[in-house]
Amino acid sequence: MGPMRAAEAFLKELQETSLLRRVSRVQIDLYGSLALTGLGHQTDIALLMGLQGETPDQIDTNTVASKLASIRESKRLALNGDHPIPFSEATDLVMHRRAVKGMHPNTMRFTAFTDDDPNTPALDATFLSIGGGFIHREGQTGTAHQKCSSKVPYPFTSANEVLQLCEQHQISINELALRNELTFRSREEIRTGLQRIWTVMQECVEKGCQTEGILPGGLEVERRAPALYQSLTQRSAPMDRDALCVLDWVDLYALAVNEENAAGGRVVTAPTNGAAGIIPAVLHYLQRFCPDVTDETIERFLLTAAVIGSLYKRNASISGAEVGCQGEVGVACSMAAGALTDALGGTPHQVEEAAEIGMEHNLGLTCDPIKGLVQVPCIERNAMGAVKAINASRLALRGDGKHFVSLDRVIRVMKRTGADMSARYKETSRGGLAVNISEC
Ligand code: SF4
């Protein structure tokens, strides 16, 4: 998602500088993880679609294959949808697989040329993909978070500040998030936005449960969700006496989303696409297996998840390339654990505890996707993360919110652990499972 957003931002710059119509060639250079796992992560496809003016929330995922085939056959793409230029992936999309010292691990540079001077860049822009679809334009100061937090009534930079604000104003974490969000949009707009997110998550689970076949990319991984769905819906009576059968459903929801993600389907980035199955799986669990759940409960869940996710984004990272999978599956698990606790009526301290447990037991989790594809271990790892989130919430709800390690501390530890982690385990597919597959 980050690369597509970067392409969108680059097109905007071309428009603002009145260059768009004069561009005769565009070159994209990818560095670090983007180059090493870009093909497996479908970064190339995202970039080509982005240059054609597609955006992650609007793109019709059913048309991607034909649009891609057309670009590859004709060796031309329509810049911003209506300005055709020649484009050859072999020469215009360059993957720099050697690490460059001091460079962010997810760096992409866009360069545009015009016929006026085909050898001198008319515009070049470097973007960093910082996780969860967020990008940072090199040379720009101030993050979106910093700009927003100066306007809201309850600004916070840490979990401790969130707890203090909740205590001081006698509000829940979801209420705090809602009041902050009201600075930017109406109650109705917030509701509509949250319900839209939930609808996309449900559609994704449904599609994942119905779509059979082999996932693309060459690993020959078979989609498991449809068969699991069939077996759960046709389950015989004795199996229903299995007290843990709820876990099978949680696994199903996560597998369905992550198989869709691996196939290039539409998912909600939460907080990243690789970890997109955990929050929908826990939300489906909430809706299906917990009492008295309404649309409002779902909204409360999402608001609290956003607060927790923002703490990681601000104080550590949600990028596998920066801190390993603890920043993706670990953060999603923490967000889901805290959000579930809030949705089930937990106190702010219990929410904070659940979120902390969700991360504490993901510390050190490496990112080592086989062949750079977001399939193994990613798909199953989301199922494990969802189950862990539910257990973290249950542990917290059984206590009184008092606990040993604070959420702020675990976020700091996660960041430091990520910094200590070898680059082999940070979305480069050069270590761990990615290089230790035994053939049988
Ligand atoms: S191992 Fe984790 S961080 Fe790496 S691609 Fe898979 S889900 Fe993302």
Tab-separated table of C-alpha atoms and ligand atoms in Angstrom:
chain	number	residue	atom	x	y	z
A	1	MET	CA	0.000	0.000	0.000
A	2	GLY	CA	2.876	2.393	0.791
A	3	PRO	CA	4.308	2.168	-2.748
A	4	MET	CA	0.891	2.864	-4.298
A	5	ARG	CA	0.462	5.862	-2.013
A	6	ALA	CA	3.968	7.061	-2.952
A	7	ALA	CA	3.100	6.822	-6.662
A	8	GLU	CA	-0.047	8.825	-5.947
A	9	ALA	CA	1.989	11.499	-4.137
A	10	PHE	CA	4.509	11.632	-6.984
A	11	LEU	CA	1.716	12.146	-9.529
A	12	LYS	CA	0.413	14.973	-7.363
A	13	GLU	CA	3.819	16.636	-7.409
A	14	LEU	CA	3.969	16.290	-11.190
A	15	GLN	CA	0.564	17.939	-11.436
A	16	GLU	CA	1.457	20.742	-9.061
A	17	THR	CA	4.624	21.509	-11.013
A	18	SER	CA	2.708	21.348	-14.350
A	19	LEU	CA	5.016	18.586	-15.528
A	20	LEU	CA	2.554	15.732	-15.798
A	21	ARG	CA	1.603	16.240	-19.464
A	22	ARG	CA	5.250	16.688	-20.506
A	23	VAL	CA	6.646	13.539	-18.901
A	24	SER	CA	8.177	11.163	-21.422
A	25	ARG	CA	9.701	8.618	-19.017
A	26	VAL	CA	9.497	7.629	-15.361
A	27	GLN	CA	12.057	5.549	-13.516
A	28	ILE	CA	11.546	3.993	-10.099
A	29	ASP	CA	14.448	2.823	-7.948
A	30	LEU	CA	13.720	0.528	-5.004
A	31	TYR	CA	16.148	-0.070	-2.158
A	32	GLY	CA	16.422	-2.360	0.875
A	33	SER	CA	13.479	-4.607	1.767
A	34	LEU	CA	11.402	-3.162	-1.031
A	35	ALA	CA	13.942	-4.480	-3.518
A	36	LEU	CA	14.553	-7.774	-1.720
A	37	THR	CA	10.943	-8.784	-1.118
A	38	GLY	CA	9.180	-6.368	-3.470
A	39	LEU	CA	8.192	-9.004	-6.025
A	40	GLY	CA	6.787	-11.316	-3.342
A	41	HIS	CA	4.940	-8.415	-1.740
A	42	GLN	CA	3.589	-7.305	-5.156
A	43	THR	CA	5.292	-3.923	-4.774
A	44	ASP	CA	5.908	-3.812	-8.527
A	45	ILE	CA	2.201	-4.225	-9.247
A	46	ALA	CA	1.245	-1.609	-6.648
A	47	LEU	CA	3.660	0.878	-8.215
A	48	LEU	CA	2.417	0.335	-11.759
A	49	MET	CA	-1.203	0.650	-10.679
A	50	GLY	CA	-0.342	3.728	-8.608
A	51	LEU	CA	1.368	5.425	-11.560
A	52	GLN	CA	-1.800	4.794	-13.565
A	53	GLY	CA	-3.698	6.801	-10.954
A	54	GLU	CA	-5.200	3.929	-8.945
A	55	THR	CA	-5.512	4.290	-5.175
A	56	PRO	CA	-5.678	1.500	-2.562
A	57	ASP	CA	-9.207	2.313	-1.426
A	58	GLN	CA	-10.709	2.776	-4.885
A	59	ILE	CA	-8.965	0.226	-7.062
A	60	ASP	CA	-11.130	-2.541	-8.497
A	61	THR	CA	-9.009	-5.533	-7.534
A	62	ASN	CA	-10.709	-7.684	-10.193
A	63	THR	CA	-9.196	-5.546	-12.971
A	64	VAL	CA	-5.581	-5.542	-11.765
A	65	ALA	CA	-4.487	-8.668	-13.686
A	66	SER	CA	-5.762	-7.376	-17.046
A	67	LYS	CA	-4.320	-3.877	-16.515
A	68	LEU	CA	-0.983	-5.374	-15.603
A	69	ALA	CA	-0.984	-7.667	-18.634
A	70	SER	CA	-1.731	-4.681	-20.858
A	71	ILE	CA	1.219	-2.675	-19.435
A	72	ARG	CA	3.557	-5.632	-19.812
A	73	GLU	CA	2.455	-6.492	-23.363
A	74	SER	CA	2.410	-2.955	-24.729
A	75	LYS	CA	5.370	-1.745	-22.633
A	76	ARG	CA	3.364	1.412	-22.042
A	77	LEU	CA	1.458	2.783	-19.092
A	78	ALA	CA	-1.065	5.578	-18.798
A	79	LEU	CA	0.429	8.040	-16.333
A	80	ASN	CA	-2.369	9.218	-14.034
A	81	GLY	CA	-4.771	7.235	-16.243
A	82	ASP	CA	-4.577	9.361	-19.367
A	83	HIS	CA	-1.002	10.257	-20.310
A	84	PRO	CA	0.601	7.291	-22.102
A	85	ILE	CA	4.360	6.831	-21.755
A	86	PRO	CA	6.684	3.937	-22.594
A	87	PHE	CA	7.466	1.796	-19.546
A	88	SER	CA	9.664	-1.275	-19.408
A	89	GLU	CA	9.990	-2.939	-16.023
A	90	ALA	CA	13.442	-4.227	-16.987
A	91	THR	CA	14.884	-0.720	-17.258
A	92	ASP	CA	12.406	1.595	-15.551
A	93	LEU	CA	11.798	-0.347	-12.337
A	94	VAL	CA	15.193	-0.943	-10.795
A	95	MET	CA	15.672	-3.101	-7.694
A	96	HIS	CA	18.846	-2.281	-5.765
A	97	ARG	CA	19.308	-5.399	-3.667
A	98	ARG	CA	22.557	-4.371	-1.979
A	99	ALA	CA	22.071	-2.547	1.318
A	100	VAL	CA	23.009	1.123	1.238
A	101	LYS	CA	24.465	2.295	4.535
A	102	GLY	CA	22.346	4.854	6.338
A	103	MET	CA	19.386	4.428	4.026
A	104	HIS	CA	15.901	3.630	5.358
A	105	PRO	CA	15.113	-0.071	4.652
A	106	ASN	CA	12.043	0.785	2.575
A	107	THR	CA	13.186	3.525	0.247
A	108	MET	CA	11.832	4.334	-3.231
A	109	ARG	CA	12.912	7.051	-5.591
A	110	PHE	CA	10.768	8.295	-8.465
A	111	THR	CA	12.390	10.210	-11.308
A	112	ALA	CA	10.544	11.857	-14.203
A	113	PHE	CA	12.129	12.954	-17.489
A	114	THR	CA	10.730	15.067	-20.317
A	115	ASP	CA	11.686	15.252	-23.988
A	116	ASP	CA	13.191	18.699	-23.365
A	117	ASP	CA	16.180	17.007	-21.762
A	118	PRO	CA	15.836	13.213	-21.642
A	119	ASN	CA	19.003	12.799	-19.554
A	120	THR	CA	18.320	15.282	-16.781
A	121	PRO	CA	15.585	14.551	-14.247
A	122	ALA	CA	12.735	17.054	-14.463
A	123	LEU	CA	11.545	15.949	-11.021
A	124	ASP	CA	12.741	13.386	-8.550
A	125	ALA	CA	11.265	12.490	-5.217
A	126	THR	CA	12.255	9.967	-2.580
A	127	PHE	CA	9.666	8.332	-0.349
A	128	LEU	CA	10.056	6.038	2.636
A	129	SER	CA	7.414	3.391	3.211
A	130	ILE	CA	7.163	3.472	7.003
A	131	GLY	CA	4.567	0.734	7.489
A	132	GLY	CA	0.803	0.400	7.346
A	133	GLY	CA	0.574	2.263	4.043
A	134	PHE	CA	2.084	5.411	5.539
A	135	ILE	CA	4.795	7.168	3.583
A	136	HIS	CA	7.240	9.908	4.359
A	137	ARG	CA	8.519	12.266	1.657
A	138	GLU	CA	12.231	12.822	2.150
A	139	GLY	CA	12.903	16.471	2.880
A	140	GLN	CA	9.541	17.114	4.521
A	141	THR	CA	9.323	17.855	8.223
A	142	GLY	CA	6.582	17.050	10.722
A	143	THR	CA	4.566	13.835	10.654
A	144	ALA	CA	0.798	13.704	10.135
A	145	HIS	CA	0.520	12.512	13.742
A	146	GLN	CA	2.339	15.581	15.054
A	147	LYS	CA	0.181	17.913	12.946
A	148	CYS	CA	-3.066	16.259	14.124
A	149	SER	CA	-2.200	15.910	17.802
A	150	SER	CA	-1.755	19.660	18.169
A	151	LYS	CA	-5.453	20.174	17.335
A	152	VAL	CA	-7.269	17.524	19.379
A	153	PRO	CA	-8.750	18.079	22.872
A	154	TYR	CA	-6.989	15.066	24.403
A	155	PRO	CA	-3.481	14.926	22.911
A	156	PHE	CA	-1.266	12.050	24.038
A	157	THR	CA	2.108	10.600	23.205
A	158	SER	CA	2.170	7.574	25.500
A	159	ALA	CA	-0.113	4.942	27.015
A	160	ASN	CA	0.497	6.504	30.404
A	161	GLU	CA	-0.878	9.831	29.166
A	162	VAL	CA	-3.908	8.027	27.732
A	163	LEU	CA	-4.572	6.455	31.132
A	164	GLN	CA	-4.178	9.794	32.902
A	165	LEU	CA	-6.598	11.509	30.512
A	166	CYS	CA	-9.161	8.731	30.943
A	167	GLU	CA	-8.849	8.995	34.717
A	168	GLN	CA	-9.010	12.787	34.752
A	169	HIS	CA	-12.086	12.999	32.502
A	170	GLN	CA	-13.672	9.733	33.618
A	171	ILE	CA	-13.917	8.393	30.108
A	172	SER	CA	-13.016	5.156	28.360
A	173	ILE	CA	-10.240	4.898	25.776
A	174	ASN	CA	-12.752	4.581	22.944
A	175	GLU	CA	-14.536	7.723	24.161
A	176	LEU	CA	-11.247	9.608	24.236
A	177	ALA	CA	-10.538	8.508	20.655
A	178	LEU	CA	-14.026	9.516	19.553
A	179	ARG	CA	-13.765	12.991	21.109
A	180	ASN	CA	-10.409	13.524	19.421
A	181	GLU	CA	-11.759	12.332	16.086
A	182	LEU	CA	-14.691	14.764	16.348
A	183	THR	CA	-12.119	17.534	15.785
A	184	PHE	CA	-11.828	16.431	12.176
A	185	ARG	CA	-15.243	15.042	11.206
A	186	SER	CA	-18.856	14.728	12.390
A	187	ARG	CA	-20.191	11.868	14.517
A	188	GLU	CA	-22.060	10.583	11.483
A	189	GLU	CA	-18.968	10.649	9.291
A	190	ILE	CA	-17.012	8.763	11.933
A	191	ARG	CA	-19.761	6.131	12.204
A	192	THR	CA	-19.956	5.738	8.450
A	193	GLY	CA	-16.185	5.443	8.165
A	194	LEU	CA	-15.950	2.821	10.908
A	195	GLN	CA	-18.849	0.820	9.512
A	196	ARG	CA	-17.245	0.946	6.064
A	197	ILE	CA	-14.045	-0.548	7.535
A	198	TRP	CA	-16.076	-3.290	9.200
A	199	THR	CA	-17.987	-3.994	5.987
A	200	VAL	CA	-14.760	-4.368	3.982
A	201	MET	CA	-13.421	-6.745	6.648
A	202	GLN	CA	-16.589	-8.846	6.478
A	203	GLU	CA	-16.547	-8.927	2.677
A	204	CYS	CA	-12.932	-9.998	2.781
A	205	VAL	CA	-13.651	-12.885	5.169
A	206	GLU	CA	-16.605	-13.955	3.036
A	207	LYS	CA	-14.584	-13.921	-0.171
A	208	GLY	CA	-11.699	-15.749	1.493
A	209	CYS	CA	-14.083	-18.487	2.707
A	210	GLN	CA	-15.472	-19.012	-0.788
A	211	THR	CA	-12.384	-18.785	-2.999
A	212	GLU	CA	-10.546	-22.030	-3.565
A	213	GLY	CA	-7.255	-22.592	-5.339
A	214	ILE	CA	-3.518	-22.101	-5.196
A	215	LEU	CA	-2.041	-18.769	-4.139
A	216	PRO	CA	0.077	-16.972	-6.738
A	217	GLY	CA	3.846	-16.592	-6.521
A	218	GLY	CA	5.197	-20.107	-7.089
A	219	LEU	CA	5.137	-21.594	-3.569
A	220	GLU	CA	2.049	-23.618	-4.524
A	221	VAL	CA	0.365	-22.815	-1.200
A	222	GLU	CA	-3.228	-23.990	-1.231
A	223	ARG	CA	-5.934	-21.779	0.205
A	224	ARG	CA	-7.189	-23.461	3.374
A	225	ALA	CA	-10.089	-21.228	4.385
A	226	PRO	CA	-12.759	-22.691	2.033
A	227	ALA	CA	-12.246	-26.280	3.214
A	228	LEU	CA	-12.116	-25.196	6.841
A	229	TYR	CA	-15.301	-23.183	6.365
A	230	GLN	CA	-17.028	-26.214	4.844
A	231	SER	CA	-15.949	-28.474	7.656
A	232	LEU	CA	-17.019	-25.981	10.348
A	233	THR	CA	-20.438	-25.381	8.845
A	234	GLN	CA	-21.058	-29.107	8.383
A	235	ARG	CA	-19.668	-30.006	11.767
A	236	SER	CA	-21.286	-33.048	13.369
A	237	ALA	CA	-22.698	-33.067	16.876
A	238	PRO	CA	-19.782	-34.748	18.721
A	239	MET	CA	-17.374	-32.067	17.489
A	240	ASP	CA	-19.614	-29.381	18.946
A	241	ARG	CA	-18.714	-30.728	22.359
A	242	ASP	CA	-15.174	-29.564	21.713
A	243	ALA	CA	-14.910	-26.596	24.080
A	244	LEU	CA	-12.256	-24.943	21.935
A	245	CYS	CA	-14.070	-25.145	18.612
A	246	VAL	CA	-14.438	-21.352	18.747
A	247	LEU	CA	-10.714	-21.217	18.013
A	248	ASP	CA	-11.315	-22.987	14.706
A	249	TRP	CA	-13.593	-20.124	13.695
A	250	VAL	CA	-11.019	-17.541	14.757
A	251	ASP	CA	-8.403	-19.387	12.694
A	252	LEU	CA	-10.798	-19.455	9.762
A	253	TYR	CA	-11.417	-15.697	9.794
A	254	ALA	CA	-7.692	-14.936	9.913
A	255	LEU	CA	-6.790	-17.453	7.199
A	256	ALA	CA	-9.554	-16.116	4.954
A	257	VAL	CA	-8.264	-12.527	5.168
A	258	ASN	CA	-4.605	-13.360	4.750
A	259	GLU	CA	-5.237	-15.679	1.835
A	260	GLU	CA	-7.123	-12.844	0.172
A	261	ASN	CA	-4.181	-10.549	0.907
A	262	ALA	CA	-1.735	-13.042	-0.592
A	263	ALA	CA	-3.909	-13.226	-3.710
A	264	GLY	CA	-3.976	-9.432	-4.111
A	265	GLY	CA	-7.572	-9.042	-2.887
A	266	ARG	CA	-8.950	-6.095	-0.951
A	267	VAL	CA	-8.097	-6.075	2.756
A	268	VAL	CA	-8.170	-3.422	5.456
A	269	THR	CA	-4.590	-2.498	6.343
A	270	ALA	CA	-4.591	-3.106	10.098
A	271	PRO	CA	-1.944	-2.043	10.883
A	272	THR	CA	-0.223	-3.598	7.832
A	273	ASN	CA	-1.384	-5.862	5.036
A	274	GLY	CA	0.785	-8.765	6.222
A	275	ALA	CA	-0.966	-8.612	9.610
A	276	ALA	CA	-4.381	-7.699	8.202
A	277	GLY	CA	-6.143	-10.858	9.443
A	278	ILE	CA	-5.849	-10.434	13.197
A	279	ILE	CA	-8.186	-7.514	13.821
A	280	PRO	CA	-10.964	-8.834	11.523
A	281	ALA	CA	-10.635	-12.302	13.104
A	282	VAL	CA	-11.002	-10.915	16.621
A	283	LEU	CA	-13.852	-8.638	15.531
A	284	HIS	CA	-15.690	-11.591	13.980
A	285	TYR	CA	-15.096	-13.522	17.196
A	286	LEU	CA	-16.556	-10.590	19.152
A	287	GLN	CA	-19.590	-10.336	16.940
A	288	ARG	CA	-20.316	-14.050	16.728
A	289	PHE	CA	-19.356	-15.407	20.119
A	290	CYS	CA	-19.665	-12.574	22.648
A	291	PRO	CA	-22.951	-11.369	24.149
A	292	ASP	CA	-24.779	-8.099	23.432
A	293	VAL	CA	-22.617	-6.928	20.555
A	294	THR	CA	-24.062	-4.084	18.498
A	295	ASP	CA	-22.714	-1.844	15.725
A	296	GLU	CA	-21.607	0.514	18.462
A	297	THR	CA	-19.525	-2.224	20.104
A	298	ILE	CA	-17.713	-2.750	16.805
A	299	GLU	CA	-17.091	1.002	16.537
A	300	ARG	CA	-15.694	1.128	20.070
A	301	PHE	CA	-13.361	-1.737	19.219
A	302	LEU	CA	-12.002	0.045	16.143
A	303	LEU	CA	-11.527	3.364	17.950
A	304	THR	CA	-9.516	1.743	20.723
A	305	ALA	CA	-7.478	-0.308	18.256
A	306	ALA	CA	-6.551	2.954	16.520
A	307	VAL	CA	-5.315	4.513	19.782
A	308	ILE	CA	-3.079	1.518	20.517
A	309	GLY	CA	-1.780	1.347	16.941
A	310	SER	CA	-0.917	5.043	17.004
A	311	LEU	CA	1.260	4.526	20.103
A	312	TYR	CA	3.351	1.940	18.268
A	313	LYS	CA	3.554	4.048	15.152
A	314	ARG	CA	4.645	7.085	17.116
A	315	ASN	CA	7.009	5.480	19.612
A	316	ALA	CA	8.373	2.447	17.764
A	317	SER	CA	7.443	1.160	14.314
A	318	ILE	CA	4.785	-0.813	12.466
A	319	SER	CA	7.148	-1.851	9.708
A	320	GLY	CA	8.516	-5.391	9.362
A	321	ALA	CA	11.496	-3.897	7.525
A	322	GLU	CA	12.362	-1.791	10.579
A	323	VAL	CA	11.567	-4.055	13.551
A	324	GLY	CA	10.620	-7.480	12.182
A	325	CYS	CA	7.245	-9.152	12.506
A	326	GLN	CA	6.805	-7.891	16.076
A	327	GLY	CA	5.934	-4.579	14.351
A	328	GLU	CA	3.269	-6.223	12.193
A	329	VAL	CA	1.706	-9.320	13.759
A	330	GLY	CA	2.867	-8.213	17.220
A	331	VAL	CA	1.257	-4.798	16.907
A	332	ALA	CA	-1.946	-6.201	15.379
A	333	CYS	CA	-2.171	-8.673	18.272
A	334	SER	CA	-1.670	-5.888	20.805
A	335	MET	CA	-4.249	-3.651	19.111
A	336	ALA	CA	-6.805	-6.450	18.917
A	337	ALA	CA	-6.215	-7.530	22.543
A	338	GLY	CA	-6.711	-4.026	23.911
A	339	ALA	CA	-9.656	-3.265	21.635
A	340	LEU	CA	-11.460	-6.497	22.533
A	341	THR	CA	-10.990	-5.726	26.212
A	342	ASP	CA	-12.496	-2.267	25.758
A	343	ALA	CA	-15.391	-3.620	23.677
A	344	LEU	CA	-16.145	-6.157	26.414
A	345	GLY	CA	-16.320	-3.430	29.061
A	346	GLY	CA	-12.781	-3.535	30.461
A	347	THR	CA	-11.369	-0.537	32.281
A	348	PRO	CA	-8.660	1.597	30.632
A	349	HIS	CA	-6.072	-0.137	32.846
A	350	GLN	CA	-7.286	-3.565	31.710
A	351	VAL	CA	-7.176	-2.398	28.086
A	352	GLU	CA	-3.611	-1.205	28.558
A	353	GLU	CA	-2.696	-4.497	30.212
A	354	ALA	CA	-4.232	-6.586	27.410
A	355	ALA	CA	-2.382	-4.554	24.783
A	356	GLU	CA	0.845	-5.022	26.719
A	357	ILE	CA	0.359	-8.797	26.977
A	358	GLY	CA	-0.386	-8.913	23.248
A	359	MET	CA	3.033	-7.457	22.483
A	360	GLU	CA	5.041	-8.960	25.341
A	361	HIS	CA	4.615	-12.438	23.905
A	362	ASN	CA	5.491	-11.373	20.381
A	363	LEU	CA	8.766	-9.656	21.296
A	364	GLY	CA	11.591	-10.763	19.046
A	365	LEU	CA	9.274	-12.101	16.339
A	366	THR	CA	11.246	-12.059	13.101
A	367	CYS	CA	10.135	-11.349	9.558
A	368	ASP	CA	11.353	-14.133	7.277
A	369	PRO	CA	8.766	-14.729	4.551
A	370	ILE	CA	9.672	-17.585	2.228
A	371	LYS	CA	10.367	-16.311	-1.308
A	372	GLY	CA	9.379	-12.842	-0.086
A	373	LEU	CA	5.734	-13.863	-0.434
A	374	VAL	CA	3.316	-12.864	2.306
A	375	GLN	CA	2.217	-16.478	2.712
A	376	VAL	CA	4.538	-18.614	4.847
A	377	PRO	CA	4.719	-17.958	7.770
A	378	CYS	CA	2.455	-14.898	7.461
A	379	ILE	CA	-0.962	-16.468	6.857
A	380	GLU	CA	-0.875	-18.930	9.735
A	381	ARG	CA	0.898	-16.403	11.929
A	382	ASN	CA	-2.190	-14.206	11.767
A	383	ALA	CA	-4.337	-17.059	13.057
A	384	MET	CA	-1.903	-17.533	15.940
A	385	GLY	CA	-1.872	-13.777	16.586
A	386	ALA	CA	-5.672	-13.592	16.720
A	387	VAL	CA	-5.924	-16.441	19.212
A	388	LYS	CA	-3.184	-14.870	21.312
A	389	ALA	CA	-5.027	-11.532	21.306
A	390	ILE	CA	-8.189	-13.157	22.631
A	391	ASN	CA	-6.246	-14.895	25.376
A	392	ALA	CA	-4.441	-11.659	26.283
A	393	SER	CA	-7.803	-9.960	26.639
A	394	ARG	CA	-9.154	-12.770	28.811
A	395	LEU	CA	-6.104	-12.638	31.068
A	396	ALA	CA	-6.517	-8.893	31.504
A	397	LEU	CA	-10.270	-9.067	32.075
A	398	ARG	CA	-9.739	-11.642	34.847
A	399	GLY	CA	-7.456	-9.229	36.697
A	400	ASP	CA	-7.798	-5.709	38.034
A	401	GLY	CA	-5.502	-3.939	35.563
A	402	LYS	CA	-2.473	-4.012	37.859
A	403	HIS	CA	0.489	-5.582	36.111
A	404	PHE	CA	4.245	-5.667	36.035
A	405	VAL	CA	5.334	-4.348	32.607
A	406	SER	CA	3.624	-1.248	31.246
A	407	LEU	CA	2.531	-0.889	27.625
A	408	ASP	CA	4.914	2.045	27.214
A	409	ARG	CA	7.801	-0.061	28.418
A	410	VAL	CA	7.002	-2.985	26.137
A	411	ILE	CA	6.781	-0.585	23.176
A	412	ARG	CA	10.254	0.728	24.032
A	413	VAL	CA	11.589	-2.828	24.369
A	414	MET	CA	10.039	-3.788	21.037
A	415	LYS	CA	11.742	-0.866	19.345
A	416	ARG	CA	15.115	-1.707	20.878
A	417	THR	CA	14.748	-5.408	20.062
A	418	GLY	CA	14.007	-4.432	16.463
A	419	ALA	CA	17.105	-2.244	16.340
A	420	ASP	CA	19.234	-5.129	17.673
A	421	MET	CA	17.748	-7.602	15.192
A	422	SER	CA	19.923	-8.596	12.276
A	423	ALA	CA	18.759	-7.227	8.926
A	424	ARG	CA	18.404	-10.872	7.846
A	425	TYR	CA	15.213	-11.029	9.911
A	426	LYS	CA	13.669	-7.762	8.787
A	427	GLU	CA	11.755	-8.416	5.577
A	428	THR	CA	14.777	-9.261	3.484
A	429	SER	CA	14.087	-13.010	3.130
A	430	ARG	CA	17.757	-13.628	3.881
A	431	GLY	CA	17.351	-15.481	7.172
A	432	GLY	CA	15.140	-17.778	9.222
A	433	LEU	CA	12.442	-19.760	7.441
A	434	ALA	CA	13.167	-17.979	4.184
A	435	VAL	CA	16.503	-19.772	3.817
A	436	ASN	CA	15.922	-22.950	5.816
A	437	ILE	CA	13.275	-24.885	3.988
A	438	SER	CA	14.026	-28.588	3.997
A	439	GLU	CA	13.052	-30.341	0.799
A	440	CYS	CA	11.438	-33.736	1.175
B	1	SF4	S1	6.655	-12.413	8.470
B	1	SF4	FE1	5.336	-10.880	9.479
B	1	SF4	S2	6.279	-8.894	9.021
B	1	SF4	FE2	7.138	-10.392	7.587
B	1	SF4	S3	5.877	-10.240	5.748
B	1	SF4	FE3	5.016	-11.874	7.026
B	1	SF4	S4	3.451	-10.852	8.288
B	1	SF4	FE4	4.744	-9.221	7.423
